[in-house]
XYZ file of C-alpha atoms in Angstrom:
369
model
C 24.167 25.964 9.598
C 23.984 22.572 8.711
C 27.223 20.733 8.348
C 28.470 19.724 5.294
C 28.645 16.098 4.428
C 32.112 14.224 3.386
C 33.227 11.769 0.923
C 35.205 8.446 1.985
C 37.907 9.341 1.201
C 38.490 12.753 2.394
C 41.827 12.254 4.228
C 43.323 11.562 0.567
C 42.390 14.838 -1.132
C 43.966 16.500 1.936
C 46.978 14.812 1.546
C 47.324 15.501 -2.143
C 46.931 18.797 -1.033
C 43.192 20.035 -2.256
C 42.075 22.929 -1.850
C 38.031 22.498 -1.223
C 34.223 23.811 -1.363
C 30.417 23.535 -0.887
C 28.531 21.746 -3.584
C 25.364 20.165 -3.425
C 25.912 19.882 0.341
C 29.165 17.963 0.465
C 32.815 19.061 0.894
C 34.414 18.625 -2.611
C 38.182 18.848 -3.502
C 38.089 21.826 -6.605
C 41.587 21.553 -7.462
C 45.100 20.302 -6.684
C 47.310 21.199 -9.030
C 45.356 23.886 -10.713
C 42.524 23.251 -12.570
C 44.278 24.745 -16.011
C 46.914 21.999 -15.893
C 43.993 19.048 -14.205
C 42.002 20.231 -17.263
C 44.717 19.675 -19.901
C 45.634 16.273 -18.360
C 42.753 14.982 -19.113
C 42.432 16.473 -22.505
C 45.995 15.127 -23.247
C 46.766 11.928 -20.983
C 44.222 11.527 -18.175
C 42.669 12.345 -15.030
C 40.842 11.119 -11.589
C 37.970 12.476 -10.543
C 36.404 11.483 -7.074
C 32.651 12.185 -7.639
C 31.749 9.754 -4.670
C 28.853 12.668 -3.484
C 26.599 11.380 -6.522
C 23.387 9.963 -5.830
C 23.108 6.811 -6.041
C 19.052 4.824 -6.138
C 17.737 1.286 -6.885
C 15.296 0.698 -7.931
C 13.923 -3.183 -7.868
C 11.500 -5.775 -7.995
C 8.894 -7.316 -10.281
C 8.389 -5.030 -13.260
C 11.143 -2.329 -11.993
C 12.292 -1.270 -15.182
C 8.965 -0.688 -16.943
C 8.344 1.427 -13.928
C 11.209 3.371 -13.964
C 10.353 3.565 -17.967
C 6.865 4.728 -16.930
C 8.131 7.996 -14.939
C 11.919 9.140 -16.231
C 11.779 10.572 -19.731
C 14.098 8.373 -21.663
C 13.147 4.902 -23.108
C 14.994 2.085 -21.369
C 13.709 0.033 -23.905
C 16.268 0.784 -26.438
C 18.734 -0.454 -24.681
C 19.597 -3.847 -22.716
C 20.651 -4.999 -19.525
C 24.463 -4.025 -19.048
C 24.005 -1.051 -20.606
C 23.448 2.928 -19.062
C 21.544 5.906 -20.650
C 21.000 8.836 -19.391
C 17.779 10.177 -18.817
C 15.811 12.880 -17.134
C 13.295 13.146 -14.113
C 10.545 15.550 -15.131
C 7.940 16.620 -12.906
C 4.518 18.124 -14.226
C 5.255 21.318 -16.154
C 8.407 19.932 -17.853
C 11.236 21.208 -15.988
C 13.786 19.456 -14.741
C 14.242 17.853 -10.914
C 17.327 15.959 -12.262
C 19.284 14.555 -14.661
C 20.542 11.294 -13.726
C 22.285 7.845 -15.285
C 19.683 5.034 -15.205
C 21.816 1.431 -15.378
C 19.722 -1.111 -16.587
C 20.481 -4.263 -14.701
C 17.152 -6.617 -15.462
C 14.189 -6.404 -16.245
C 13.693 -6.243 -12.170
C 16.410 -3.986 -11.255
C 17.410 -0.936 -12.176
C 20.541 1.120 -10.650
C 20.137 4.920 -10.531
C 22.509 8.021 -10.273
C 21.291 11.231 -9.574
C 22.952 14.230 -8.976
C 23.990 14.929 -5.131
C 21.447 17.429 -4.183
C 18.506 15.837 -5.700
C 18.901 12.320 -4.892
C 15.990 12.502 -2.070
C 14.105 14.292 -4.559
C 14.483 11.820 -7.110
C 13.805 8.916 -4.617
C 10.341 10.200 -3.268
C 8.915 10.987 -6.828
C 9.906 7.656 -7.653
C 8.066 6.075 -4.166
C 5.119 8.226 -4.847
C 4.397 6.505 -7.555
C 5.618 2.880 -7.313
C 3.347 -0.073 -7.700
C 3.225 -2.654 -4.817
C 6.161 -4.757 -5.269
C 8.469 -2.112 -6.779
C 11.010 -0.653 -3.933
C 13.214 2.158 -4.217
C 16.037 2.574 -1.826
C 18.139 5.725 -1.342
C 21.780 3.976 -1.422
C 23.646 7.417 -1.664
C 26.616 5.591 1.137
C 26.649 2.439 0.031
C 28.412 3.722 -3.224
C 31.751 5.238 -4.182
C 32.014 7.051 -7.567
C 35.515 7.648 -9.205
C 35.874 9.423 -13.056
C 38.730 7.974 -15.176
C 38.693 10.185 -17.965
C 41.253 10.618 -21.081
C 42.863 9.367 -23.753
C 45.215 7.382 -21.515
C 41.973 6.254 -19.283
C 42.316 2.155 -20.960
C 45.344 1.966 -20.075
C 44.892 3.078 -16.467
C 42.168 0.513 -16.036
C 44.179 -2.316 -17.986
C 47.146 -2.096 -15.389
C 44.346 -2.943 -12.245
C 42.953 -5.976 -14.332
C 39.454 -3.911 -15.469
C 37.536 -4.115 -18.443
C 37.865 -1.106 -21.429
C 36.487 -2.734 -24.837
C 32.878 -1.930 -23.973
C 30.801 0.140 -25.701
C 30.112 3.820 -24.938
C 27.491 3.672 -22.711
C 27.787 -0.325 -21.270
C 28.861 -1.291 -18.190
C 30.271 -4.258 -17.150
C 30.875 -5.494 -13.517
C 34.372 -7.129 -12.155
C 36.978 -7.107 -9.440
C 39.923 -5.138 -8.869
C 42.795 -6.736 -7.739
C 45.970 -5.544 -5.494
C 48.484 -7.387 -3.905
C 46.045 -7.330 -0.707
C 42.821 -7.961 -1.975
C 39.908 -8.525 -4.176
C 37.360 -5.805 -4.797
C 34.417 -5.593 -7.184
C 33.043 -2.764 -8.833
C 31.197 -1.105 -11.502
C 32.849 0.176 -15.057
C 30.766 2.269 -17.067
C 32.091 3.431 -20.110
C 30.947 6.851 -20.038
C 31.926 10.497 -18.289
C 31.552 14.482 -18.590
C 34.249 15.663 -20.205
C 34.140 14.625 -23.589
C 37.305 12.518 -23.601
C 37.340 8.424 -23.506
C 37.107 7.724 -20.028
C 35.579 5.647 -17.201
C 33.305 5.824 -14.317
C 34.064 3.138 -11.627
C 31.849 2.024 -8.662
C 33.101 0.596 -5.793
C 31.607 -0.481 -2.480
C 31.986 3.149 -0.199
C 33.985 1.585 2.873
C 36.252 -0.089 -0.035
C 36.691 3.319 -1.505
C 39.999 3.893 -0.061
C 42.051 1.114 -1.966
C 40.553 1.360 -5.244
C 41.655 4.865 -5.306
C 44.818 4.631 -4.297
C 45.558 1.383 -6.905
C 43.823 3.923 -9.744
C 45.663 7.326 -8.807
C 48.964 5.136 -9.114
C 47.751 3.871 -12.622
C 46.735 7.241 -13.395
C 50.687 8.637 -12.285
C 52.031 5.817 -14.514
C 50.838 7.361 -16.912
C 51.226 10.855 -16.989
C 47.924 12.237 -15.293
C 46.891 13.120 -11.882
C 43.724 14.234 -9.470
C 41.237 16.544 -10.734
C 38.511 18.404 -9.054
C 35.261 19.807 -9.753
C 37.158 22.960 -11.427
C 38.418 20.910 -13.963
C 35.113 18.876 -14.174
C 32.879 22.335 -14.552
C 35.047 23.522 -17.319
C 35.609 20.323 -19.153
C 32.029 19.668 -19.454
C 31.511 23.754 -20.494
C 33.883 22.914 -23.212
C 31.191 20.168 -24.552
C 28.496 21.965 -24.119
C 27.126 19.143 -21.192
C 24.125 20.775 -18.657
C 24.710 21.021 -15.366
C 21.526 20.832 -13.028
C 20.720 24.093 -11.615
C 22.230 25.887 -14.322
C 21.413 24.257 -17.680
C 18.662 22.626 -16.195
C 16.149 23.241 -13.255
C 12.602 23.023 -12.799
C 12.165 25.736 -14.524
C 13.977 24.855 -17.755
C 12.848 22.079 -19.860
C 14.753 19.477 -22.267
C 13.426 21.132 -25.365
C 15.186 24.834 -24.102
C 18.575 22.836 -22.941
C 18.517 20.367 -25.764
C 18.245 17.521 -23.965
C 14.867 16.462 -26.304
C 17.309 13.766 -27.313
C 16.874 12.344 -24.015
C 13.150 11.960 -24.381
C 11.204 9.029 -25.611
C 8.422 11.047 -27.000
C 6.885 7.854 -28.778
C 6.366 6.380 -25.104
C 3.054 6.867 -23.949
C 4.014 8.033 -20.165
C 6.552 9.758 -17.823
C 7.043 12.629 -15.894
C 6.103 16.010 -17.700
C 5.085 14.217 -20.707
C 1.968 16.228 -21.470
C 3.791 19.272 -20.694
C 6.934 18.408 -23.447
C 4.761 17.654 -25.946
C 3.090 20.683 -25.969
C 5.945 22.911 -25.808
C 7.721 20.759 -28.525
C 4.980 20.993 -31.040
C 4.687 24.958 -29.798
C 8.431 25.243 -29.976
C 10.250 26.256 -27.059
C 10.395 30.431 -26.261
C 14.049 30.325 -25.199
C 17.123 27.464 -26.537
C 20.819 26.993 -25.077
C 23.494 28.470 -27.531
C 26.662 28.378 -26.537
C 28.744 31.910 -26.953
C 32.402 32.303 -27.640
C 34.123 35.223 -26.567
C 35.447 37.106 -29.148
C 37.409 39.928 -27.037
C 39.362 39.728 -24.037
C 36.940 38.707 -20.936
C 35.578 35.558 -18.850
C 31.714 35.292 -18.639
C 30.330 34.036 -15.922
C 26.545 32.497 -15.212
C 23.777 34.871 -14.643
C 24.726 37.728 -16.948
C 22.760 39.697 -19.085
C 22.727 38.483 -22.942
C 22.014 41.700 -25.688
C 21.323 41.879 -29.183
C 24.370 44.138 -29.324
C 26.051 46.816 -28.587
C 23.416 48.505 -26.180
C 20.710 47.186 -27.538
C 17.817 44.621 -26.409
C 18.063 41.801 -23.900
C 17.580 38.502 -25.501
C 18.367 35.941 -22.805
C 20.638 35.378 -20.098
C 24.465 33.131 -19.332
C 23.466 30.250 -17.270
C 27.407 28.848 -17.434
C 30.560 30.623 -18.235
C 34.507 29.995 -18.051
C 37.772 30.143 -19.105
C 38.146 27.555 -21.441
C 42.136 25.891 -21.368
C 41.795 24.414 -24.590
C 40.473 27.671 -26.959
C 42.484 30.015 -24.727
C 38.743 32.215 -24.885
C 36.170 32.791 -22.905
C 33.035 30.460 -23.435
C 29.266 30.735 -22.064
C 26.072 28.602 -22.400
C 23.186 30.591 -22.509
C 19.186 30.504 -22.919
C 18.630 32.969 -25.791
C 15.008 34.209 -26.152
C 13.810 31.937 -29.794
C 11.610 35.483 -30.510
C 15.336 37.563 -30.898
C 15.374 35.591 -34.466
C 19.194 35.209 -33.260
C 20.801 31.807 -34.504
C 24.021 30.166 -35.012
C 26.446 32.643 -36.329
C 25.092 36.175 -35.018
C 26.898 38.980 -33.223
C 25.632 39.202 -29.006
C 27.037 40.777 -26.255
C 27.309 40.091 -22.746
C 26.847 42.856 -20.427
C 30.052 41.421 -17.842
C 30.026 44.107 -14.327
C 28.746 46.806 -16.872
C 31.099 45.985 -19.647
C 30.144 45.157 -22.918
C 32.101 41.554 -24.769
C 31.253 40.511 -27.927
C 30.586 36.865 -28.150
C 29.875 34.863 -31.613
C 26.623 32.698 -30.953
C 27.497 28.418 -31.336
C 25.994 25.902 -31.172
C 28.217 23.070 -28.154
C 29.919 21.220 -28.203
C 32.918 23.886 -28.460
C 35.528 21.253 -28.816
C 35.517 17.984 -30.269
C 34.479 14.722 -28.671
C 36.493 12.006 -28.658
C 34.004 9.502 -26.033
């Protein structure tokens, strides 16, 4: 059994008492206080997230971002250095190896982040390809992530001396101070839980500080640690994929759609031929999202029908609670030949009973990035 790999700052979530799991290969805190109340912190004040077991990738030298423009689907050339966008790494048939944040730093550097599992995945598509003069380097250590998300999340970074008044989506790089030291980082104004919020990037072995002078921030003023159970069902609530659910080799951007993360006017990357055709075809299955209209909790991988007994038209690849409808909510790839749409009647066969969901289209709640 191979063992499971830790974040650095591991000794923290077990003294804030975290309970933990297996995702994508690492040990991850899922909750501390509950992920009801982590959940509604964030919607209402705000919330820390330590999402160190991202990948992280970069990708440099002469010509690096056209490269990276040449292979991962979005166009890096709407955007300009000290800004982020995500994008998607496609490989031949259209599906989907990863999603991923591409940070554009130059025209000769470009900062990836991949999701945990994939990163080596992402890496050697990327070195497969690369031109003489272009390397990639797998810096998954060399990285700490940490999520400041909320409403409260500019004031939390404002009381350690960080930037807020970028844009959504810009980045900006700077030094947090304490009464012992100086250390830089990463702000990215961006997130995945549909609330204001952060993500800051600190050197790993400096990890431990910069948390602790953030979670105090983040007591201040009225929030507190959240793990990936808040995460998953934050980012249900918006209607955000998650890789191997939403999207996997198997499903493409134009089923989850993520087309708006496609530069279809660029003349190569990953899948390209592939997306085309199934965009001009039109896709034979989209994501809906399904609210629960009677008492029950779906859950991925459950059987979508027409109706009450009737045919099955796709399948739940995502389902919760969610804290702030007080329903149960689902994402789901419905079959496009059912003719169902935004609106209709399904049901959800859940452990052989029948709940009648009302077909949406995400997010469920309302953004306020």
């Amino acid at each position: 059994m191979t063992e499971l790999l830790a974040g650095p700052i591991a000794d923290r979530h077990y003294a804030l008492g975290a309970t933990f799991a297996e995702f994508g290969g690492w040990h991850m805190p899922v909750s501390y206080a509950g992920t009801v109340a982590e959940h509604n912190a964030v919607r209402e004040a705000v919330g820390i997230f330590d999402v160190s077991h991202l990948g992280k990738a970069l990708v440099k030298g002469s010509g690096a971002a056209d490269f990276v423009n040449s292979t991962l689907t979005n166009d890096l050339g709407k955007i300009h250095a000290g800004k982020a966008q995500y994008t998607l790494c496609c490989n031949e048939s259209g599906g989907v190896v990863d999603d991923l944040i591409a940070y554009l730093v130059s025209d000769d550097e470009v900062f990836l982040v991949p999701n945990a599992a994939n990163t080596a995945k992402v890496v050697a598509a990327l070195q497969a390809v690369a031109p003489e003069g272009v390397e990639i380097t797998d810096a998954h250590r060399d990285y700490a992530v940490f999520a400041v998300q909320g409403p409260k999340s500019p004031d939390v970074l404002a009381a350690v001396g960080l930037p807020t008044d970028m844009e959504y989506m810009a980045y900006a790089d700077a030094d947090l101070k304490t009464d012992d030291a100086s250390y830089p980082v990463r702000v990215c104004r961006t997130g995945y839980t549909g609330e204001r919020g952060y993500e800051i990037l600190p050197r790993w072995n400096d990890a431990g500080p910069v948390f602790d002078a953030l979670l105090t921030e983040v007591t201040n003023a009225g929030g507190q640690p959240a793990g990936l159970g808040a995460r998953d069902t934050l980012r249900t609530e918006m209607g955000y994929a998650l890789h191997g659910h939403e999207l996997t080799e198997e499903i493409t951007p134009n089923q989850a759609r993520s087309g708006w993360a496609v530069g279809w006017d660029k003349p190569a990357f990953f899948g390209r031929d592939a997306l085309v055709a199934e965009k001009e075809a039109g896709p034979a299955r989209r994501l809906y999202g399904l609210k629960a209209t009677g008492r029950g909790v779906p859950r991925a991988g459950l059987t979508v029908l027409a109706g009450p007994g009737g045919e099955t038209v796709g399948e739940t690849t995502s389902g919760t609670f969610s804290p702030t409808l007080k329903q149960g909510i689902a994402l789901a790839l419905i079959d496009t030949a059912s003719g169902i749409k935004k609106g209709a009647e399904v049901v959800i066969d859940v452990r052989g009973r029948e709940l009648t969901c009302e077909v949406v289209i995400p997010p469920f709640v309302e953004s306020h990035v």
